[in-house]
Coordinates of C-alpha atoms in Angstrom, one line a residue:
X1 CA -0.1 -0.2 0.0
X2 CA 1.3 3.7 -1.2
X3 CA 0.5 6.1 1.3
X4 CA -0.1 9.6 0.1
X5 CA 2.6 12.2 0.5
X6 CA 2.2 14.6 3.7
X7 CA 1.4 18.2 2.8
X8 CA 2.4 20.8 5.7
X9 CA -0.2 22.8 7.4
X10 CA -1.0 26.3 5.6
X11 CA 0.8 24.5 3.2
X12 CA -0.7 25.8 -1.2
X13 CA 0.6 22.0 -2.3
X14 CA -3.3 20.6 -2.8
X15 CA -4.7 20.8 -6.2
X16 CA -5.3 17.5 -7.8
X17 CA -3.8 17.6 -11.6
X18 CA -5.2 15.5 -13.8
X19 CA -2.6 13.4 -16.6
X20 CA -4.2 13.2 -20.6
X21 CA -3.1 12.9 -24.1
X22 CA -5.6 15.3 -26.0
X23 CA -6.0 16.0 -29.5
X24 CA -4.6 19.5 -30.7
X25 CA -6.8 20.7 -32.5
X26 CA -9.0 21.4 -29.7
X27 CA -6.2 24.4 -29.2
X28 CA -9.1 27.2 -30.6
X29 CA -11.4 25.8 -27.2
X30 CA -9.4 27.0 -24.7
X31 CA -8.5 30.6 -23.5
X32 CA -5.8 31.6 -22.6
X33 CA -5.5 34.1 -19.0
X34 CA -3.2 37.1 -19.2
X35 CA 0.0 36.1 -17.4
X36 CA 1.8 39.2 -18.3
X37 CA 3.5 37.8 -21.0
X38 CA 1.8 39.8 -23.8
X39 CA 1.8 38.4 -28.0
X40 CA 1.3 34.2 -27.8
X41 CA 3.0 35.0 -31.4
X42 CA 6.8 35.5 -30.4
X43 CA 8.9 32.8 -32.2
X44 CA 10.9 33.1 -35.1
X45 CA 9.8 30.9 -38.1
X46 CA 12.9 28.1 -37.7
X47 CA 11.7 27.8 -34.6
X48 CA 8.2 26.7 -35.0
X49 CA 9.2 25.5 -38.1
X50 CA 10.9 23.0 -36.2
X51 CA 7.9 22.8 -33.6
X52 CA 5.8 21.3 -36.7
X53 CA 8.6 19.2 -37.7
X54 CA 8.6 17.8 -34.1
X55 CA 4.7 17.0 -34.8
X56 CA 4.6 15.8 -38.7
X57 CA 7.3 13.3 -37.2
X58 CA 5.3 12.5 -33.8
X59 CA 8.4 13.1 -31.6
X60 CA 7.8 14.3 -28.2
X61 CA 7.2 17.9 -27.1
X62 CA 7.1 19.6 -23.6
X63 CA 3.6 19.0 -21.6
X64 CA 0.7 21.8 -21.6
X65 CA -0.6 23.5 -18.9
X66 CA -4.3 23.9 -18.0
X67 CA -6.0 25.2 -15.4
X68 CA -9.5 24.1 -15.0
X69 CA -12.1 26.4 -13.8
X70 CA -15.4 26.4 -13.9
X71 CA -17.7 29.4 -15.1
X72 CA -21.5 28.6 -14.5
X73 CA -21.5 24.6 -14.6
X74 CA -19.1 24.7 -17.8
X75 CA -15.9 23.6 -17.8
X76 CA -13.3 25.9 -19.3
X77 CA -9.5 25.3 -19.6
X78 CA -7.2 27.9 -19.1
X79 CA -3.2 27.9 -20.2
X80 CA -0.9 28.2 -17.7
X81 CA 2.2 26.8 -20.6
X82 CA 2.1 25.7 -24.0
X83 CA 0.3 29.0 -25.3
X84 CA 2.8 29.8 -28.5
X85 CA 3.4 25.8 -28.8
X86 CA -1.0 25.9 -29.4
X87 CA -0.6 29.4 -30.8
X88 CA 2.3 28.1 -33.4
X89 CA -0.1 24.6 -34.5
X90 CA -2.9 25.9 -35.4
X91 CA -1.9 29.4 -37.5
X92 CA 0.1 26.2 -39.4
X93 CA -2.9 24.4 -39.7
X94 CA -4.8 27.7 -40.5
X95 CA -2.2 28.4 -43.6
X96 CA -0.8 31.7 -41.1
X97 CA 2.8 30.3 -42.2
X98 CA 5.0 28.1 -43.9
X99 CA 8.0 26.1 -43.1
X100 CA 11.3 27.8 -43.7
X101 CA 13.6 25.7 -46.5
X102 CA 16.1 22.8 -45.5
X103 CA 18.2 25.2 -45.8
X104 CA 17.4 27.4 -43.1
X105 CA 16.1 24.8 -40.7
X106 CA 18.4 22.0 -39.0
X107 CA 15.4 19.4 -39.7
X108 CA 16.1 15.7 -38.5
X109 CA 14.1 13.9 -41.1
X110 CA 15.9 13.5 -44.7
X111 CA 11.8 13.4 -45.7
X112 CA 11.8 17.0 -45.3
X113 CA 12.3 17.5 -48.8
X114 CA 8.5 16.4 -48.7
X115 CA 7.5 19.1 -46.2
X116 CA 10.1 22.3 -46.4
X117 CA 8.6 25.5 -47.3
X118 CA 5.1 24.5 -47.2
X119 CA 2.1 25.8 -45.5
X120 CA -0.1 22.7 -44.5
X121 CA -2.1 22.9 -47.5
X122 CA 0.3 21.7 -49.9
X123 CA 2.0 19.2 -47.7
X124 CA 0.9 15.5 -48.9
X125 CA -1.4 13.6 -47.4
X126 CA 0.5 11.0 -45.6
X127 CA 1.6 14.4 -43.6
X128 CA -1.5 16.0 -43.3
X129 CA -2.6 13.5 -41.4
X130 CA 0.3 12.8 -39.0
X131 CA 0.1 16.4 -38.5
X132 CA -4.2 16.6 -37.2
X133 CA -3.2 13.2 -35.2
X134 CA -1.2 14.2 -33.5
X135 CA -1.6 13.6 -29.9
X136 CA -0.9 16.8 -26.7
X137 CA 0.2 16.1 -23.2
X138 CA -2.3 17.7 -20.9
X139 CA -1.5 18.3 -17.7
X140 CA -4.8 20.1 -15.9
X141 CA -4.7 21.5 -12.6
X142 CA -7.4 22.0 -10.5
X143 CA -8.3 24.4 -7.2
X144 CA -5.4 26.4 -7.8
X145 CA -5.2 29.9 -5.3
X146 CA -4.4 32.9 -6.3
X147 CA -0.7 33.7 -7.6
X148 CA -0.9 30.0 -8.1
X149 CA -0.7 29.9 -11.9
X150 CA 1.7 33.0 -12.3
X151 CA 4.3 30.4 -9.5
X152 CA 3.6 27.1 -11.4
X153 CA 4.2 29.6 -15.2
X154 CA 7.3 30.6 -14.0
X155 CA 8.9 27.4 -12.5
X156 CA 8.3 25.6 -15.6
X157 CA 9.7 28.7 -17.4
X158 CA 12.7 29.5 -15.1
X159 CA 13.6 26.1 -13.8
X160 CA 15.9 24.7 -16.0
X161 CA 19.9 25.5 -16.4
X162 CA 20.4 26.2 -20.2
X163 CA 22.9 23.4 -21.6
X164 CA 26.4 24.8 -22.3
X165 CA 28.2 24.0 -25.7
X166 CA 30.3 21.1 -23.9
X167 CA 26.6 19.7 -22.8
X168 CA 25.3 19.7 -26.4
X169 CA 28.6 18.7 -28.0
X170 CA 28.7 15.1 -25.7
X171 CA 25.4 14.5 -26.6
X172 CA 25.9 15.0 -29.9
X173 CA 29.1 12.7 -29.9
X174 CA 27.0 10.7 -28.0
X175 CA 28.0 10.6 -24.7
X176 CA 26.4 11.5 -21.2
X177 CA 28.0 14.2 -18.6
X178 CA 25.9 12.7 -16.4
X179 CA 25.6 8.1 -15.8
X180 CA 23.1 7.1 -13.9
X181 CA 23.8 3.2 -12.3

C-alpha cells in the first residue's frame, strides 16, 4: 500500500491534477488568461518550423499545463504553459505561415524535402494526417489559489539550466555528462 505524501499545514500544495492526451486541434476551445507575457506569437520562423516538424514526425514535445475552472457549470481550460506552442500549431494548420526551407533549419528527418518550405495545405496527405492525429500531453490543474498560476508558469519556464556548449557536444557524440547506474 502506498501512502499519500503529507502536506504541511498552511501549504498550498493541495492542487489535484490530471494527465491526459488531447488532440491538438482542441486548441481553439482553450482560453489564455493574461499572464503578463503579452503577445503569444513571439517565435521566429525557424523555431516554429522545428516544432511543426516534431509534430509531423510524432516526436515528443513538452507537456501543456492548464487550469480547469468552472464558470456557470461549464468547464474552461486556461493555458498556464504552452500558449506559444498552441498558437504555432493552430497558425500552421490555418495556413498562416510556411515552414522554412531545409537550408534555413536543421530538420531531423531526411523526409523534410516533402514539407520544408510548405504551408499545411501544400503538404502531402500522409503528413497532413500525421499532423492532425498528433496528441498533446496535457496536465490539468484544479483548485489553484491566487498567485499559483503565475508561480507554476515561472517554475516551468525558469527552473531549468541552459545546456553549455560542452553538454551539447557530448550529447551530439553520444556521450552523456551524467552517468546513472
